[in-house]
Amino acid sequence: MNKELIQKAVATALKARKNAYAPYSGFMVGATVITKKGRIFSGVNVENSSFGATVCAERVALFSAITAGQDDIAAVVVAASLDGHAVSPCGICRQTLADFNPAMRVILVNAESGKIEKETTIAALLPDRFTFDSPNL
Ligand code: THU
């Protein structure tokens, strides 16, 4: 995956983040997924007055790609800022993303600086995940 594509996905996540719907937490998150063909899909967190109905930005981006028939996901970009630092995806998003590609690259962007703060993979963030592959352990 070339650097220009990653920078475009970072810029797209930062721009999408402005549309986050987070009236309850005030915590704005933008995300993009990059497919193996080089397409970019974006998402934001969408909160709800019934808090458990809230969906994270990462899953909205993933579901947008799936809706377009693109399920070959190479990377996910997460843009947020907590005390001046990037944030790592929640457990539900890690599991959801892992089903599509455990080797997926995870690119964490500091939304204040606009810079990539950390790079990892879903496999590193979610060892021993649940799958229907048998045996699972
Ligand atoms: N959130 C995300 O969108 N992605 C994350 O990686 C962490 C949490 C959202 C969910 C909720 O709207 C707010 O951030 C606080 O949890």
PDB file of C-alpha atoms and ligand atoms in Angstrom:
ATOM      1  CA  MET A   1       0.000   0.000   0.000  1.00  0.00           C
ATOM      2  CA  ASN A   2       1.596   3.260  -1.048  1.00  0.00           C
ATOM      3  CA  LYS A   3       2.106   6.300   1.150  1.00  0.00           C
ATOM      4  CA  GLU A   4      -0.103   8.563  -0.980  1.00  0.00           C
ATOM      5  CA  LEU A   5      -3.079   6.222  -0.520  1.00  0.00           C
ATOM      6  CA  ILE A   6      -2.536   6.124   3.240  1.00  0.00           C
ATOM      7  CA  GLN A   7      -2.265   9.920   3.397  1.00  0.00           C
ATOM      8  CA  LYS A   8      -5.486  10.232   1.391  1.00  0.00           C
ATOM      9  CA  ALA A   9      -7.252   7.843   3.800  1.00  0.00           C
ATOM     10  CA  VAL A  10      -5.910   9.852   6.765  1.00  0.00           C
ATOM     11  CA  ALA A  11      -7.181  13.119   5.258  1.00  0.00           C
ATOM     12  CA  THR A  12     -10.563  11.522   4.491  1.00  0.00           C
ATOM     13  CA  ALA A  13     -10.917  10.245   8.079  1.00  0.00           C
ATOM     14  CA  LEU A  14     -10.016  13.670   9.493  1.00  0.00           C
ATOM     15  CA  LYS A  15     -12.558  15.364   7.230  1.00  0.00           C
ATOM     16  CA  ALA A  16     -15.297  12.812   8.004  1.00  0.00           C
ATOM     17  CA  ARG A  17     -14.681  13.257  11.743  1.00  0.00           C
ATOM     18  CA  LYS A  18     -16.230  16.727  11.511  1.00  0.00           C
ATOM     19  CA  ASN A  19     -19.556  14.979  10.789  1.00  0.00           C
ATOM     20  CA  ALA A  20     -19.428  12.724  13.853  1.00  0.00           C
ATOM     21  CA  TYR A  21     -22.752  12.686  15.695  1.00  0.00           C
ATOM     22  CA  ALA A  22     -21.680  12.662  19.333  1.00  0.00           C
ATOM     23  CA  PRO A  23     -24.030  14.926  21.330  1.00  0.00           C
ATOM     24  CA  TYR A  24     -23.772  12.736  24.456  1.00  0.00           C
ATOM     25  CA  SER A  25     -20.039  12.072  24.815  1.00  0.00           C
ATOM     26  CA  GLY A  26     -18.748  14.967  22.715  1.00  0.00           C
ATOM     27  CA  PHE A  27     -16.072  12.509  21.529  1.00  0.00           C
ATOM     28  CA  MET A  28     -15.675  12.871  17.764  1.00  0.00           C
ATOM     29  CA  VAL A  29     -14.244   9.976  15.768  1.00  0.00           C
ATOM     30  CA  GLY A  30     -13.628   9.653  12.037  1.00  0.00           C
ATOM     31  CA  ALA A  31     -12.502   6.443  10.366  1.00  0.00           C
ATOM     32  CA  THR A  32     -11.706   5.068   6.965  1.00  0.00           C
ATOM     33  CA  VAL A  33     -11.074   1.600   5.651  1.00  0.00           C
ATOM     34  CA  ILE A  34      -8.777   1.011   2.690  1.00  0.00           C
ATOM     35  CA  THR A  35      -9.565  -1.951   0.455  1.00  0.00           C
ATOM     36  CA  LYS A  36      -6.915  -4.108  -1.195  1.00  0.00           C
ATOM     37  CA  LYS A  37      -7.950  -2.510  -4.510  1.00  0.00           C
ATOM     38  CA  GLY A  38      -7.176   0.921  -3.033  1.00  0.00           C
ATOM     39  CA  ARG A  39     -10.687   2.190  -2.452  1.00  0.00           C
ATOM     40  CA  ILE A  40     -11.461   4.291   0.617  1.00  0.00           C
ATOM     41  CA  PHE A  41     -14.704   4.233   2.645  1.00  0.00           C
ATOM     42  CA  SER A  42     -15.397   6.530   5.565  1.00  0.00           C
ATOM     43  CA  GLY A  43     -17.459   6.493   8.745  1.00  0.00           C
ATOM     44  CA  VAL A  44     -18.116   8.494  11.889  1.00  0.00           C
ATOM     45  CA  ASN A  45     -19.450   7.556  15.295  1.00  0.00           C
ATOM     46  CA  VAL A  46     -23.222   7.899  15.487  1.00  0.00           C
ATOM     47  CA  GLU A  47     -24.566   8.134  19.025  1.00  0.00           C
ATOM     48  CA  ASN A  48     -28.106   7.568  20.219  1.00  0.00           C
ATOM     49  CA  SER A  49     -30.206   8.563  23.216  1.00  0.00           C
ATOM     50  CA  SER A  50     -30.458   4.825  23.891  1.00  0.00           C
ATOM     51  CA  PHE A  51     -26.691   4.707  24.460  1.00  0.00           C
ATOM     52  CA  GLY A  52     -26.248   1.033  23.557  1.00  0.00           C
ATOM     53  CA  ALA A  53     -27.465   1.806  20.045  1.00  0.00           C
ATOM     54  CA  THR A  54     -24.368   3.937  19.399  1.00  0.00           C
ATOM     55  CA  VAL A  55     -22.139   2.726  16.560  1.00  0.00           C
ATOM     56  CA  CYS A  56     -18.410   3.483  16.365  1.00  0.00           C
ATOM     57  CA  ALA A  57     -16.797   5.181  13.386  1.00  0.00           C
ATOM     58  CA  GLU A  58     -14.740   2.091  12.491  1.00  0.00           C
ATOM     59  CA  ARG A  59     -17.803  -0.120  12.046  1.00  0.00           C
ATOM     60  CA  VAL A  60     -19.662   2.539  10.064  1.00  0.00           C
ATOM     61  CA  ALA A  61     -16.660   2.753   7.679  1.00  0.00           C
ATOM     62  CA  LEU A  62     -16.448  -1.041   7.432  1.00  0.00           C
ATOM     63  CA  PHE A  63     -20.184  -1.439   6.795  1.00  0.00           C
ATOM     64  CA  SER A  64     -20.023   1.247   4.115  1.00  0.00           C
ATOM     65  CA  ALA A  65     -17.367  -0.814   2.280  1.00  0.00           C
ATOM     66  CA  ILE A  66     -19.391  -4.008   2.686  1.00  0.00           C
ATOM     67  CA  THR A  67     -22.482  -2.231   1.366  1.00  0.00           C
ATOM     68  CA  ALA A  68     -20.507  -1.315  -1.769  1.00  0.00           C
ATOM     69  CA  GLY A  69     -19.575  -4.983  -2.213  1.00  0.00           C
ATOM     70  CA  GLN A  70     -15.983  -4.452  -1.048  1.00  0.00           C
ATOM     71  CA  ASP A  71     -14.963  -6.850   1.717  1.00  0.00           C
ATOM     72  CA  ASP A  72     -11.220  -7.108   1.058  1.00  0.00           C
ATOM     73  CA  ILE A  73     -10.066  -4.705   3.746  1.00  0.00           C
ATOM     74  CA  ALA A  74      -6.337  -3.985   3.973  1.00  0.00           C
ATOM     75  CA  ALA A  75      -6.282  -1.212   6.577  1.00  0.00           C
ATOM     76  CA  VAL A  76      -8.351   0.885   8.931  1.00  0.00           C
ATOM     77  CA  VAL A  77      -7.567   4.479   9.880  1.00  0.00           C
ATOM     78  CA  VAL A  78      -8.944   5.940  13.133  1.00  0.00           C
ATOM     79  CA  ALA A  79      -8.815   9.694  13.707  1.00  0.00           C
ATOM     80  CA  ALA A  80      -9.563  10.993  17.197  1.00  0.00           C
ATOM     81  CA  SER A  81      -7.976  12.916  20.001  1.00  0.00           C
ATOM     82  CA  LEU A  82      -8.046  12.126  23.706  1.00  0.00           C
ATOM     83  CA  ASP A  83      -5.845  14.321  25.893  1.00  0.00           C
ATOM     84  CA  GLY A  84      -3.879  15.183  22.769  1.00  0.00           C
ATOM     85  CA  HIS A  85      -3.330  11.595  21.656  1.00  0.00           C
ATOM     86  CA  ALA A  86      -4.752   9.147  19.122  1.00  0.00           C
ATOM     87  CA  VAL A  87      -7.032   6.337  20.348  1.00  0.00           C
ATOM     88  CA  SER A  88      -7.162   2.606  19.720  1.00  0.00           C
ATOM     89  CA  PRO A  89     -10.355   0.828  18.509  1.00  0.00           C
ATOM     90  CA  CYS A  90     -12.784  -0.649  21.051  1.00  0.00           C
ATOM     91  CA  GLY A  91     -13.159  -4.396  21.550  1.00  0.00           C
ATOM     92  CA  ILE A  92     -16.365  -4.699  19.538  1.00  0.00           C
ATOM     93  CA  CYS A  93     -14.721  -2.987  16.547  1.00  0.00           C
ATOM     94  CA  ARG A  94     -11.590  -5.144  16.849  1.00  0.00           C
ATOM     95  CA  GLN A  95     -13.692  -8.322  16.692  1.00  0.00           C
ATOM     96  CA  THR A  96     -15.852  -6.977  13.858  1.00  0.00           C
ATOM     97  CA  LEU A  97     -12.837  -5.954  11.776  1.00  0.00           C
ATOM     98  CA  ALA A  98     -10.972  -9.217  12.548  1.00  0.00           C
ATOM     99  CA  ASP A  99     -13.638 -11.289  10.796  1.00  0.00           C
ATOM    100  CA  PHE A 100     -12.692  -9.569   7.526  1.00  0.00           C
ATOM    101  CA  ASN A 101      -8.903  -9.626   7.880  1.00  0.00           C
ATOM    102  CA  PRO A 102      -7.001 -10.321  11.112  1.00  0.00           C
ATOM    103  CA  ALA A 103      -3.814  -9.059   9.434  1.00  0.00           C
ATOM    104  CA  MET A 104      -5.515  -5.707   8.786  1.00  0.00           C
ATOM    105  CA  ARG A 105      -3.258  -2.711   9.359  1.00  0.00           C
ATOM    106  CA  VAL A 106      -4.495  -0.292  12.016  1.00  0.00           C
ATOM    107  CA  ILE A 107      -3.379   3.310  11.581  1.00  0.00           C
ATOM    108  CA  LEU A 108      -4.066   5.581  14.547  1.00  0.00           C
ATOM    109  CA  VAL A 109      -4.180   9.288  13.818  1.00  0.00           C
ATOM    110  CA  ASN A 110      -3.980  12.139  16.288  1.00  0.00           C
ATOM    111  CA  ALA A 111      -6.841  14.398  15.213  1.00  0.00           C
ATOM    112  CA  GLU A 112      -5.163  17.459  16.750  1.00  0.00           C
ATOM    113  CA  SER A 113      -1.892  17.198  14.864  1.00  0.00           C
ATOM    114  CA  GLY A 114      -3.322  15.281  11.907  1.00  0.00           C
ATOM    115  CA  LYS A 115      -0.330  12.956  12.159  1.00  0.00           C
ATOM    116  CA  ILE A 116      -0.109   9.162  12.409  1.00  0.00           C
ATOM    117  CA  GLU A 117       0.795   8.379  16.017  1.00  0.00           C
ATOM    118  CA  LYS A 118       0.862   4.581  15.951  1.00  0.00           C
ATOM    119  CA  GLU A 119       0.606   1.679  13.506  1.00  0.00           C
ATOM    120  CA  THR A 120      -0.332  -1.860  14.487  1.00  0.00           C
ATOM    121  CA  THR A 121      -2.529  -4.733  13.281  1.00  0.00           C
ATOM    122  CA  ILE A 122      -5.858  -6.173  14.368  1.00  0.00           C
ATOM    123  CA  ALA A 123      -4.119  -9.490  15.201  1.00  0.00           C
ATOM    124  CA  ALA A 124      -1.804  -7.680  17.607  1.00  0.00           C
ATOM    125  CA  LEU A 125      -4.730  -5.834  19.208  1.00  0.00           C
ATOM    126  CA  LEU A 126      -6.969  -8.927  19.464  1.00  0.00           C
ATOM    127  CA  PRO A 127      -5.078 -12.170  20.102  1.00  0.00           C
ATOM    128  CA  ASP A 128      -7.096 -15.395  20.514  1.00  0.00           C
ATOM    129  CA  ARG A 129     -10.224 -13.894  19.016  1.00  0.00           C
ATOM    130  CA  PHE A 130     -13.421 -15.878  18.540  1.00  0.00           C
ATOM    131  CA  THR A 131     -13.888 -17.469  15.120  1.00  0.00           C
ATOM    132  CA  PHE A 132     -16.057 -20.306  13.780  1.00  0.00           C
ATOM    133  CA  ASP A 133     -12.864 -22.047  12.618  1.00  0.00           C
ATOM    134  CA  SER A 134     -12.615 -25.326  14.480  1.00  0.00           C
ATOM    135  CA  PRO A 135     -10.770 -25.940  16.698  1.00  0.00           C
ATOM    136  CA  ASN A 136     -10.975 -22.373  17.913  1.00  0.00           C
ATOM    137  CA  LEU A 137      -8.225 -22.755  20.536  1.00  0.00           C
TER     138      LEU A 137
HETATM  139  N1  THU B   1     -15.911   5.505  19.576  1.00  0.00           N
HETATM  140  C1  THU B   1     -15.582   5.289  18.270  1.00  0.00           C
HETATM  141  O1  THU B   1     -16.292   5.727  17.357  1.00  0.00           O
HETATM  142  N2  THU B   1     -14.463   4.586  18.010  1.00  0.00           N
HETATM  143  C2  THU B   1     -13.560   4.172  18.948  1.00  0.00           C
HETATM  144  O2  THU B   1     -12.545   3.581  18.597  1.00  0.00           O
HETATM  145  C3  THU B   1     -13.810   4.446  20.365  1.00  0.00           C
HETATM  146  C4  THU B   1     -15.177   4.955  20.686  1.00  0.00           C
HETATM  147  C5  THU B   1     -17.070   6.344  19.860  1.00  0.00           C
HETATM  148  C6  THU B   1     -18.284   5.658  20.418  1.00  0.00           C
HETATM  149  C7  THU B   1     -18.934   6.790  21.189  1.00  0.00           C
HETATM  150  O3  THU B   1     -19.720   7.568  20.299  1.00  0.00           O
HETATM  151  C8  THU B   1     -17.785   7.646  21.659  1.00  0.00           C
HETATM  152  O4  THU B   1     -16.691   7.324  20.812  1.00  0.00           O
HETATM  153  C9  THU B   1     -17.387   7.420  23.108  1.00  0.00           C
HETATM  154  O5  THU B   1     -17.228   6.074  23.378  1.00  0.00           O
END
